[in-house]
Amino acid sequence: MESNPRKLLDEFIPEAMGKQFVIPVYQRKYTWTVKKQLVQLKKDLIGLIEDESSQKQHFLGTIVYLENIVDYKTERSVVDGQQRLVTMFLIAHAMKSIAENKYRAREIDETYLQNYSEKMGSRYRQRLYPSVADGNDYLIIAEGRYDEIDKESESNIVRNFLYLQSELRSLVQEYTFDRVLYALKRFSIVYIKLDERDNAQQIFESINSTGERLTASDLIRNFIMMDKSNEEQTTLYTTYWRRLEEVFNDSRAMEDFFRYYLAAITGKYSAKHVLYQAFKDYWYEEREKSSDAKLMEKLVRYSNYFASLYYKKPTGKYSEIQSDFQSLESMMPAPFVLELSEWYYKDQLITEEQYFEVIKVLNNYQIRRYFNGDDTSRISKAFPTYIKNVQRYAEKSGFENIVDIVIYVLVTRNQSNNMAVPTDKSLKANLLNANAYTMRLTRWLLEKIENNDNSATLDMSKLSIEHIMPQTSTHYWEEKADAAGEDYTGLVNTIGNLTLVSKPDNSAAGNKDFETKKKIFEDTLHIRMNKSLYEMTEWTSKSITDRSVELIHRLISMYPYLRSSGNYKYDASRNIFLEAQGIKASGYLHENGTVTIYSGSEIYSKIKNISSDYLGETRQELLNNGVIEEAIGGLQFVQDYTTSSVSKAAALLLSGSRNGWEYWKDENGIILNESLRKKNKI
């Protein structure tokens, strides 16, 4: 490794005459912007211009590169510092474009921008070879085709060049060309030249852990491509990675996708801070039996599944199911539906009808929990476990039973824990008194009820939610409601007091009495749910409650409680349960004595305060790895986890040393010491 300070424009770039700076494909696009970086850079430049000593320098940072010989040509592959290096090349191009004569322009061209020993059109003619994503924009500037520049372009390359060209022209007019150029030559850097003994990937990761944080997707791109030749990198980028970028418009969205992808493949979520390492571990393992190209092809395939489910407008026979899925705006089932898509599209283990029927079950599961007011964080990490359980049961019982198996995993197996689907009774009790007006999906629900079994689907785009009894109370409405203050507010926002009207009608309705509002409803009788309102003679608290019950029954009818017809456990009697110290947990006792603690199982809330807890480090490791998470009231398992014994399982949940045979019970509520153990089942 070689390290030295250099003036960027006066020494470092001119010294590379005959060589080419290459921005590898694994590097992210050029991201500097006028507002964030160039405005300050201009201020720094003015400081150098006005420095009376003409000796002051301004340090820009570090440039790290690895020098390679390719076809007898020298390439400097930039590991870090591409943003400042590309910006300085854009500055040189801008100075060339505003030079007072062709001789000065050629001097800049020869000194900084082009290798004149290479013939025109040669790959090595330009001193800078930008990233593939920025290549076309840069080439137009580099070849002086300024009239072809798209001034409305979103490209940072184009925007920054036009800004630099304009601002440098103004500075030249104020201070002279030579004075501005001399100041530009006093921007300095420290370069680090790596050799074959240096681990470029490790250095890249170390450098970028301290600067502007790269997302996991940035690091993953680097990891996949860094050890390849530039030609191989370009092939991987254009064939695969660019297709990922076409699906995900920013690296953060792609980072989330990688997390869902890994969860779908491995059956468990990786915490965000360890996602990159988890991906590397997965890639190393899979690459032993596959290739980068095949693994990239799989990534692209899963990204297409994701786009089809979440981004593309639903069409065709199953569009309503997919539309419901998208309306939920939930990423919780993403790992589940990604793997499900692989079974349908590639493996052809299930039919199209089964595929969408499973998504319909997922919709049902989420919608009922949402309108019951259940905490979604409790199930957010369970879906990778769900899909692996479904796969295990389907491989044993047959994929032709896939829909019933999914109902078994999501509904039947969760009946006694926090991941349960609410019953009709629970859903009615909770939604009857809920503040439906603040619920994000209330408008969606009203639209679903309105259009359900309606041959002429109503256009909802110009409708809004109207409070039949107004939010602002009046003496008239308080009498009708027989309620005031908080009681009135609670009643007025329930589901039964809400309907759909046109936006102008909503404004016109205001706080008017019911007879006046009925005239407005008369104009909205094409909305089916308003016909019954128009036929009513008064609107009271009983009217609101009755209508709430009616709408809740409609919800239950559209999304009924599901029951599986089969039992896919090897031995249902081995399901075990624990209820102690204010917590509930469930699991499965295997024949070898190990215990799988099911996701949703709670952990004693005061466990952190117990100094004698010998499993504290294990629990902390599970917390770091996302197997357990903080929840309201304490910790809980969000993924299934297998322990070596019933006693260790009890200790993980309750702390201290526990005799698990005395704490865990079977499905009949009998402690294991008197059931499974005494029946010689273990």
XYZ file of C-alpha atoms in Angstrom:
682
model
C 0.000 0.000 0.000
C 1.303 3.445 -0.963
C 0.000 6.706 0.515
C 0.874 10.317 -0.374
C -0.661 13.816 -0.423
C -1.212 15.386 -3.846
C -2.869 18.395 -5.416
C -5.760 16.801 -7.266
C -5.809 18.872 -10.451
C -2.180 20.009 -10.486
C -0.474 16.704 -9.710
C -2.616 13.605 -9.188
C -4.591 13.686 -12.459
C -1.738 14.924 -14.720
C 0.562 12.231 -13.324
C -1.892 9.637 -14.652
C -1.301 10.610 -18.285
C -1.715 7.524 -20.452
C -3.685 5.799 -17.710
C -7.395 5.681 -17.059
C -9.411 6.159 -13.863
C -12.193 3.571 -13.827
C -15.276 3.800 -11.629
C -16.108 0.109 -11.117
C -19.622 -1.152 -11.683
C -19.970 -2.081 -8.006
C -19.713 1.594 -7.025
C -22.974 3.459 -6.613
C -23.930 6.165 -9.096
C -22.503 9.659 -8.881
C -24.553 11.203 -6.066
C -23.091 14.645 -5.338
C -25.640 17.417 -5.829
C -25.521 21.169 -6.265
C -27.271 21.910 -2.995
C -25.470 19.428 -0.758
C -21.883 19.613 -2.060
C -21.239 22.007 -4.948
C -22.493 25.202 -3.315
C -20.001 24.641 -0.498
C -17.295 23.668 -2.989
C -17.790 27.013 -4.749
C -17.392 28.859 -1.423
C -14.172 26.935 -0.766
C -12.937 27.830 -4.250
C -13.627 31.533 -3.712
C -11.639 31.297 -0.479
C -8.659 29.979 -2.458
C -9.085 32.619 -5.188
C -9.061 35.454 -2.663
C -6.161 34.049 -0.630
C -3.567 36.824 -0.843
C -0.660 34.483 -0.139
C -1.668 32.229 -3.045
C -0.306 29.324 -0.970
C -3.398 28.132 0.869
C -4.720 24.657 -0.022
C -8.083 23.025 0.588
C -8.161 19.318 1.491
C -10.966 17.378 -0.242
C -10.389 13.958 1.276
C -8.960 10.597 0.245
C -8.882 8.724 -3.032
C -8.200 5.001 -2.829
C -7.464 3.021 -5.970
C -6.132 -0.291 -7.171
C -3.919 -0.250 -10.277
C -4.502 -3.044 -12.804
C -3.006 -3.916 -16.180
C -5.713 -4.872 -18.698
C -4.672 -5.653 -22.284
C -1.395 -3.832 -21.627
C -3.307 -0.702 -20.530
C -3.121 0.720 -17.003
C -6.435 1.131 -15.183
C -6.797 2.843 -11.817
C -9.888 1.227 -10.313
C -11.316 3.654 -7.759
C -12.204 1.924 -4.484
C -13.153 5.137 -2.653
C -13.337 8.813 -3.554
C -15.213 8.597 -6.845
C -17.478 11.526 -5.914
C -14.666 14.057 -5.510
C -12.688 12.629 -8.452
C -15.639 12.765 -10.880
C -16.475 16.275 -9.678
C -12.950 17.463 -10.433
C -13.180 15.984 -13.928
C -16.485 17.835 -14.412
C -14.745 21.028 -13.272
C -11.982 20.461 -15.831
C -14.593 19.875 -18.560
C -16.429 23.043 -17.513
C -13.186 25.077 -17.646
C -12.464 23.649 -21.094
C -15.948 24.622 -22.306
C -15.508 28.258 -21.208
C -11.842 28.642 -22.241
C -11.180 31.918 -24.119
C -9.571 30.173 -27.095
C -9.029 26.747 -28.629
C -5.379 26.613 -27.517
C -6.279 26.987 -23.863
C -9.091 24.449 -24.306
C -6.656 21.928 -25.867
C -4.172 22.476 -23.039
C -6.821 21.519 -20.477
C -7.871 18.583 -22.635
C -4.326 17.205 -22.938
C -3.355 17.839 -19.321
C -6.422 16.504 -17.539
C -9.056 14.933 -19.738
C -7.815 12.838 -22.642
C -5.017 10.451 -23.490
C -3.958 11.819 -26.866
C -1.783 8.774 -27.509
C -4.993 6.758 -27.880
C -6.907 7.072 -31.128
C -10.366 8.650 -31.226
C -13.067 6.182 -30.244
C -10.684 4.091 -28.184
C -11.992 2.770 -24.865
C -8.954 4.415 -23.223
C -9.130 7.827 -24.929
C -10.894 9.450 -21.967
C -8.844 9.780 -18.764
C -11.986 8.946 -16.750
C -14.223 5.945 -17.405
C -17.322 6.603 -15.268
C -19.726 4.077 -13.812
C -21.941 2.263 -16.284
C -25.016 4.055 -14.940
C -23.487 7.514 -15.600
C -21.576 6.631 -18.768
C -23.824 8.112 -21.466
C -24.314 11.446 -19.693
C -20.588 11.817 -19.098
C -19.634 10.846 -22.651
C -21.741 13.650 -24.171
C -19.868 16.157 -21.988
C -16.459 14.551 -22.554
C -16.872 14.677 -26.332
C -17.922 18.340 -26.223
C -21.418 17.693 -27.613
C -22.862 20.446 -25.434
C -25.856 21.064 -27.701
C -27.003 17.472 -27.016
C -27.123 17.964 -23.250
C -30.636 17.537 -21.891
C -31.003 20.574 -19.645
C -34.079 18.996 -17.987
C -32.197 15.819 -17.111
C -32.404 14.380 -13.588
C -28.806 13.166 -13.886
C -26.418 14.574 -11.271
C -23.662 14.435 -13.897
C -25.613 16.794 -16.179
C -26.972 19.059 -13.441
C -23.584 19.501 -11.798
C -21.788 20.162 -15.077
C -24.279 22.874 -16.050
C -24.010 24.447 -12.577
C -20.203 24.360 -12.632
C -20.097 25.754 -16.162
C -22.315 28.693 -15.187
C -20.625 29.465 -11.856
C -17.075 29.106 -13.185
C -17.916 31.405 -16.108
C -19.033 34.053 -13.596
C -15.881 33.614 -11.519
C -13.690 33.866 -14.633
C -15.402 37.115 -15.590
C -14.773 38.470 -12.098
C -11.254 37.167 -11.410
C -9.765 36.008 -14.807
C -9.362 32.477 -16.152
C -5.783 32.010 -14.920
C -6.603 33.077 -11.371
C -9.553 30.666 -11.138
C -7.537 27.790 -12.645
C -4.646 28.433 -10.256
C -7.066 28.270 -7.297
C -8.542 25.016 -8.610
C -5.050 23.513 -8.679
C -4.800 24.006 -4.913
C -7.517 21.496 -4.043
C -5.609 18.584 -2.508
C -6.195 14.953 -1.634
C -4.329 12.050 -0.091
C -4.183 9.076 -2.415
C -3.862 5.492 -1.273
C -2.615 3.069 -3.907
C -3.421 -0.544 -3.080
C -1.465 -3.548 -4.279
C -2.344 -7.213 -4.709
C -1.579 -7.927 -1.061
C -4.284 -5.526 0.121
C -7.874 -6.690 0.594
C -9.701 -4.074 -1.491
C -13.127 -5.268 -0.349
C -12.211 -5.083 3.333
C -10.700 -1.626 2.872
C -13.802 -0.449 0.997
C -16.053 -1.637 3.849
C -13.826 -0.027 6.477
C -13.661 3.335 4.699
C -17.393 3.475 4.068
C -18.286 2.622 7.658
C -17.197 6.113 8.698
C -18.456 8.345 5.874
C -21.939 8.797 4.438
C -23.475 5.429 5.268
C -23.810 3.090 2.363
C -26.916 0.966 2.419
C -26.661 -2.797 2.579
C -27.612 -2.900 -1.118
C -24.609 -0.670 -1.954
C -22.322 -2.981 -0.016
C -23.899 -6.087 -1.527
C -23.319 -4.729 -5.041
C -19.693 -4.123 -4.097
C -19.335 -7.588 -2.576
C -20.734 -9.397 -5.624
C -18.694 -7.500 -8.196
C -15.445 -6.278 -6.638
C -13.357 -9.392 -7.276
C -14.326 -9.454 -10.965
C -12.699 -7.849 -13.982
C -14.327 -4.670 -15.251
C -15.730 -6.646 -18.188
C -17.280 -9.239 -15.860
C -18.648 -6.477 -13.639
C -20.233 -4.757 -16.622
C -21.860 -8.019 -17.733
C -23.291 -8.685 -14.260
C -24.504 -5.113 -13.992
C -26.175 -4.849 -17.393
C -27.617 -8.380 -17.323
C -28.851 -8.481 -13.735
C -28.193 -5.569 -11.396
C -29.672 -2.925 -13.686
C -32.893 -4.947 -13.696
C -32.962 -4.697 -9.899
C -32.525 -0.930 -10.167
C -35.448 -0.790 -12.596
C -37.680 -2.342 -9.921
C -36.396 -0.393 -6.910
C -36.006 3.336 -7.411
C -33.539 3.821 -4.552
C -30.995 1.784 -2.626
C -33.069 1.876 0.592
C -35.994 0.139 -1.096
C -33.571 -2.410 -2.531
C -32.071 -2.923 0.923
C -35.527 -3.782 2.282
C -36.041 -6.215 -0.591
C -32.776 -8.018 0.207
C -34.000 -8.439 3.765
C -37.288 -9.973 2.584
C -35.421 -12.124 0.073
C -33.057 -13.557 2.683
C -35.962 -14.173 5.053
C -37.818 -16.048 2.308
C -34.794 -18.233 1.555
C -33.509 -18.854 5.096
C -36.750 -18.737 7.091
C -35.613 -15.976 9.432
C -35.199 -12.221 9.366
C -31.767 -10.664 9.650
C -31.589 -7.512 11.757
C -30.818 -4.499 9.570
C -27.414 -3.893 11.127
C -26.266 -7.440 10.271
C -28.045 -7.736 6.907
C -24.886 -7.273 4.852
C -22.975 -9.930 6.795
C -25.957 -12.291 6.600
C -26.110 -11.815 2.836
C -22.386 -12.528 2.467
C -22.745 -15.718 4.505
C -25.661 -16.802 2.317
C -23.804 -15.946 -0.916
C -20.614 -17.775 0.082
C -22.593 -20.893 0.963
C -24.728 -20.873 -2.195
C -21.834 -20.023 -4.505
C -20.160 -23.317 -3.615
C -22.940 -25.157 -5.472
C -23.935 -22.484 -7.977
C -22.502 -19.373 -9.661
C -22.774 -15.607 -9.342
C -24.809 -15.449 -12.542
C -27.339 -18.048 -11.380
C -27.654 -16.432 -7.959
C -28.142 -13.035 -9.573
C -30.755 -14.539 -11.867
C -32.606 -15.780 -8.780
C -32.433 -12.333 -7.191
C -33.898 -10.751 -10.313
C -36.616 -13.378 -10.443
C -37.672 -12.669 -6.857
C -37.573 -8.909 -7.513
C -40.035 -9.455 -10.357
C -42.316 -11.360 -7.985
C -42.089 -8.436 -5.586
C -42.879 -5.880 -8.297
C -45.830 -7.910 -9.558
C -47.335 -8.196 -6.076
C -46.643 -4.730 -4.711
C -46.160 -2.312 -7.608
C -48.006 -3.399 -10.752
C -51.664 -2.548 -11.253
C -53.756 -5.697 -10.714
C -55.475 -7.111 -13.786
C -57.246 -10.299 -14.758
C -59.327 -12.896 -12.974
C -57.704 -12.454 -9.546
C -57.281 -8.666 -9.622
C -59.551 -8.097 -6.614
C -57.451 -10.380 -4.404
C -54.251 -8.646 -5.476
C -55.889 -5.225 -5.114
C -56.806 -6.074 -1.510
C -53.224 -7.194 -0.919
C -51.832 -3.890 -2.226
C -54.400 -1.798 -0.344
C -53.142 -3.196 2.941
C -49.738 -1.604 2.175
C -48.115 -4.203 4.382
C -44.637 -5.601 3.891
C -45.104 -8.113 6.713
C -45.969 -11.046 4.423
C -43.298 -10.156 1.831
C -40.992 -13.142 2.613
C -44.011 -15.453 2.561
C -45.365 -14.310 -0.804
C -41.896 -14.249 -2.396
C -41.330 -17.926 -1.664
C -44.933 -18.715 -2.551
C -44.344 -17.051 -5.932
C -41.323 -19.270 -6.529
C -43.478 -22.341 -5.936
C -45.994 -21.129 -8.486
C -43.981 -19.429 -11.231
C -40.765 -21.464 -11.284
C -41.250 -24.735 -9.417
C -44.874 -25.154 -10.580
C -45.778 -26.888 -7.335
C -49.087 -25.026 -7.082
C -51.647 -23.748 -9.562
C -52.609 -20.156 -10.292
C -55.874 -20.640 -8.418
C -54.065 -22.015 -5.349
C -51.534 -19.171 -5.502
C -54.179 -16.469 -5.305
C -56.308 -18.399 -2.825
C -53.303 -18.404 -0.474
C -52.900 -14.637 -0.940
C -56.604 -14.347 -0.151
C -55.967 -16.207 3.123
C -53.115 -13.790 3.907
C -55.457 -10.867 3.238
C -58.049 -12.363 5.554
C -55.442 -12.880 8.294
C -54.192 -9.300 8.128
C -57.565 -7.579 7.647
C -59.209 -9.253 10.627
C -56.250 -8.487 12.880
C -56.140 -4.893 11.663
C -59.808 -4.142 12.345
C -59.536 -5.931 15.683
C -56.852 -3.427 16.685
C -54.196 -6.106 17.169
C -50.562 -5.069 17.397
C -49.029 -5.699 13.967
C -45.483 -5.740 15.381
C -46.300 -9.066 17.008
C -46.580 -10.785 13.645
C -44.123 -8.776 11.561
C -41.285 -11.273 12.015
C -43.398 -14.439 11.995
C -43.970 -14.776 8.256
C -40.561 -16.307 7.382
C -41.309 -18.995 9.969
C -44.823 -19.409 8.614
C -43.622 -20.090 5.058
C -41.059 -22.651 6.220
C -43.704 -24.436 8.294
C -46.054 -24.427 5.307
C -43.276 -25.873 3.157
C -42.551 -28.621 5.683
C -46.191 -29.667 5.939
C -46.733 -29.434 2.162
C -43.720 -31.637 1.436
C -45.184 -34.254 3.774
C -48.896 -33.958 2.918
C -48.742 -32.718 -0.657
C -48.813 -29.277 -2.220
C -52.334 -29.971 -3.456
C -53.378 -29.163 0.147
C -51.506 -25.844 0.151
C -54.490 -23.572 0.907
C -55.679 -25.671 3.846
C -52.109 -25.958 5.131
C -51.716 -22.173 5.095
C -54.979 -21.829 7.048
C -53.649 -24.403 9.519
C -50.346 -22.544 10.013
C -51.813 -19.037 10.223
C -55.106 -19.716 11.989
C -55.355 -23.110 13.664
C -51.854 -23.237 15.086
C -52.093 -19.663 16.400
C -55.422 -20.017 18.210
C -53.896 -19.853 21.676
C -51.226 -17.178 21.206
C -50.773 -13.516 20.360
C -50.642 -14.229 16.642
C -54.232 -15.493 16.599
C -56.847 -14.470 14.064
C -59.633 -12.738 16.001
C -62.932 -14.588 16.227
C -66.155 -13.051 14.961
C -67.141 -12.266 18.545
C -63.830 -10.531 19.277
C -63.863 -8.602 16.008
C -67.401 -7.360 16.631
C -66.665 -6.343 20.233
C -63.525 -4.396 19.328
C -64.649 -2.721 16.118
C -68.033 -1.744 17.556
C -66.368 0.808 19.848
C -63.212 1.594 17.859
C -62.413 5.057 16.498
C -62.929 3.980 12.912
C -62.414 7.480 11.533
C -58.702 7.390 12.408
C -58.171 3.915 10.973
C -56.319 4.051 7.655
C -58.352 1.244 6.097
C -61.815 2.527 7.009
C -62.360 4.241 3.672
C -61.140 1.092 1.919
C -63.629 -0.987 3.947
C -66.557 1.296 3.097
C -65.619 1.092 -0.578
C -65.379 -2.721 -0.386
C -68.798 -2.952 1.235
C -70.292 -0.592 -1.344
C -68.887 -2.485 -4.324
C -69.286 -5.998 -2.928
C -71.602 -8.027 -5.198
C -72.303 -4.865 -7.184
C -72.464 -5.527 -10.921
C -71.917 -1.818 -11.625
C -68.734 -0.966 -9.706
C -68.819 2.589 -8.392
C -65.983 5.038 -9.068
C -64.800 6.034 -5.597
C -62.144 8.571 -6.592
C -64.386 11.610 -6.008
C -65.955 10.432 -2.752
C -64.933 11.184 0.795
C -65.921 9.986 4.275
C -68.824 11.873 5.828
C -69.857 11.850 9.502
C -73.645 11.459 9.520
C -73.784 12.797 13.061
C -71.251 15.672 12.799
C -67.944 15.698 14.616
C -68.686 19.129 16.078
C -71.545 18.670 18.524
C -74.595 20.900 18.718
C -77.486 20.898 21.173
C -79.646 19.187 18.540
C -77.188 16.349 17.952
C -76.322 15.875 21.642
C -80.011 15.286 22.303
C -80.182 12.779 19.443
C -77.109 10.955 20.736
C -78.042 11.308 24.390
C -74.338 11.948 24.851
C -71.937 14.842 25.304
C -68.185 15.449 25.613
C -66.056 12.293 25.399
C -69.113 10.055 25.032
C -70.227 12.043 21.994
C -66.746 11.950 20.444
C -66.496 8.199 20.967
C -69.879 7.604 19.342
C -69.473 9.973 16.420
C -66.299 8.271 15.136
C -67.590 4.709 15.201
C -67.932 2.823 11.927
C -71.743 3.066 11.908
C -71.687 6.872 11.795
C -69.536 7.009 8.675
C -70.597 6.913 5.045
C -69.399 7.949 1.598
C -70.523 11.121 -0.209
C -69.100 13.396 -2.891
C -66.605 15.962 -1.625
C -68.907 18.970 -2.325
C -71.737 17.229 -0.455
C -69.394 16.577 2.448
C -68.691 20.310 2.759
C -72.382 21.205 2.357
C -73.545 18.763 5.033
C -71.599 20.377 7.868
C -73.406 20.363 11.241
C -76.919 20.443 9.771
C -79.802 18.446 11.236
C -80.683 14.990 9.973
C -83.628 16.091 7.807
C -81.364 18.529 5.948
C -78.665 15.881 5.566
C -81.217 13.465 4.122
C -81.705 15.851 1.204
C -77.999 15.539 0.514
C -78.265 11.741 0.714
C -81.102 11.971 -1.781
C -78.544 13.166 -4.315
C -76.272 10.227 -3.506
C -78.714 7.350 -3.808
C -76.474 5.843 -6.465
C -74.314 4.979 -3.444
C -76.111 1.874 -2.181
C -75.232 2.295 1.474
C -76.927 5.710 1.491
C -80.328 4.361 0.410
C -81.053 2.970 3.871
C -79.952 6.262 5.447
C -82.388 8.186 3.263
C -85.225 5.912 4.344
C -84.657 6.560 8.058
C -86.713 9.135 9.973
C -84.116 9.945 12.641
C -80.489 9.319 13.523
C -79.760 8.392 17.141
C -77.133 6.520 19.123
C -79.149 3.320 18.572
C -79.193 3.986 14.828
C -75.414 4.325 14.851
C -74.910 1.135 16.863
C -77.296 -0.839 14.662
C -75.517 0.345 11.518
C -72.122 -0.475 13.072
C -73.288 -4.025 13.697
C -74.551 -4.262 10.117
C -71.248 -3.054 8.626
C -69.215 -5.354 10.886
C -71.320 -8.298 9.750
C -70.592 -7.291 6.156
C -66.850 -7.287 6.959
C -67.120 -10.705 8.609
C -69.087 -12.014 5.638
C -66.451 -10.833 3.146
C -63.518 -11.998 5.293
C -64.842 -14.947 7.350
C -63.032 -16.779 10.104
C -61.185 -19.638 8.410
C -60.775 -23.171 9.672
C -58.477 -25.870 8.360
C -59.916 -29.286 7.669
C -56.692 -31.205 8.265
C -54.163 -31.520 11.074
C -50.677 -31.490 9.646
C -48.740 -32.029 12.836
C -46.941 -35.326 13.192
C -48.484 -35.637 16.662
C -50.882 -32.948 17.849
C -50.579 -34.195 21.433
C -47.020 -32.865 21.489
C -48.198 -29.241 21.331
C -47.269 -27.709 24.689
C -48.233 -24.519 26.508
C -46.849 -22.387 29.322
C -48.681 -19.777 31.375
C -46.841 -18.296 34.376
C -45.704 -14.947 35.807
C -48.122 -13.066 33.551
C -46.918 -14.544 30.249
C -48.226 -17.043 27.717
C -46.146 -19.231 25.434
C -46.631 -22.230 23.176
C -44.353 -24.738 21.524
C -43.800 -28.274 20.319
C -42.071 -31.089 22.195
C -40.103 -33.226 19.762
C -39.486 -36.936 20.330
C -35.779 -36.288 20.972
C -36.631 -33.990 23.900
C -35.914 -30.695 22.159
C -38.561 -27.974 22.248
C -39.496 -25.489 19.530
C -40.776 -22.281 21.120
C -43.315 -20.801 18.721
C -43.227 -17.201 17.535
C -45.610 -15.073 19.585
C -44.469 -16.604 22.867
C -43.974 -13.965 25.560
C -40.986 -13.516 27.906
C -41.253 -12.476 31.560
C -41.322 -8.659 31.572
C -38.884 -8.186 34.510
C -36.319 -10.678 33.253
C -33.646 -7.982 32.675
C -33.620 -7.167 36.384
C -32.663 -10.694 37.443
C -28.896 -10.851 38.018
C -28.770 -14.639 38.410
C -30.205 -15.284 34.968
C -27.728 -17.721 33.387
C -29.343 -17.439 29.950
C -29.054 -13.654 29.754
C -26.311 -13.757 27.111
C -28.280 -16.271 25.017
C -31.362 -14.074 25.204
C -29.341 -10.984 24.236
C -27.896 -12.843 21.254
C -31.416 -13.813 20.171
C -32.432 -10.166 20.532
C -29.476 -9.015 18.409
C -30.316 -11.564 15.719
C -33.989 -10.595 15.585
C -35.328 -13.910 16.974
C -36.895 -12.024 19.878
C -37.921 -8.374 19.939
C -39.105 -5.651 22.265
C -42.910 -5.552 22.433
C -45.526 -3.809 24.545
C -45.050 -5.191 28.051
C -41.697 -6.853 27.408
C -39.927 -9.216 25.040
C -41.451 -11.854 22.788
C -40.326 -14.428 20.253
C -40.979 -13.308 16.685
C -39.491 -16.413 15.123
C -39.713 -20.090 16.076
C -36.693 -21.145 18.130
C -35.605 -24.648 19.140
C -33.971 -25.316 22.524
C -32.293 -28.451 23.834
C -34.880 -29.289 26.530
C -38.197 -28.329 28.146
C -36.295 -26.904 31.125
C -34.109 -24.647 29.016
C -37.216 -23.507 27.106
C -38.907 -22.578 30.401
C -35.766 -20.809 31.644
C -35.528 -18.738 28.465
C -39.064 -17.509 29.041
C -39.061 -17.125 32.831
C -35.350 -16.790 33.822
C -33.414 -18.767 36.422
C -33.235 -22.536 36.707
C -36.606 -24.141 35.911
C -37.952 -27.662 35.838
C -39.732 -27.430 32.518
C -41.732 -30.608 33.202
C -43.551 -28.708 35.961
C -44.176 -25.537 33.908
C -45.165 -26.751 30.452
C -48.616 -28.290 29.977
C -50.225 -30.335 27.237
C -53.305 -29.353 25.233
C -55.565 -30.564 28.082
C -53.858 -28.351 30.665
C -52.020 -31.227 32.349
C -48.371 -30.626 33.259
C -45.958 -32.658 31.155
C -44.673 -34.517 34.202
C -48.084 -36.153 34.414
C -48.826 -36.527 30.705
C -46.196 -37.011 27.995
C -43.408 -38.010 30.367
C -45.465 -40.548 32.283
C -46.793 -42.007 29.046
C -43.164 -42.757 28.093
C -43.407 -40.474 25.084
C -40.061 -38.900 25.869
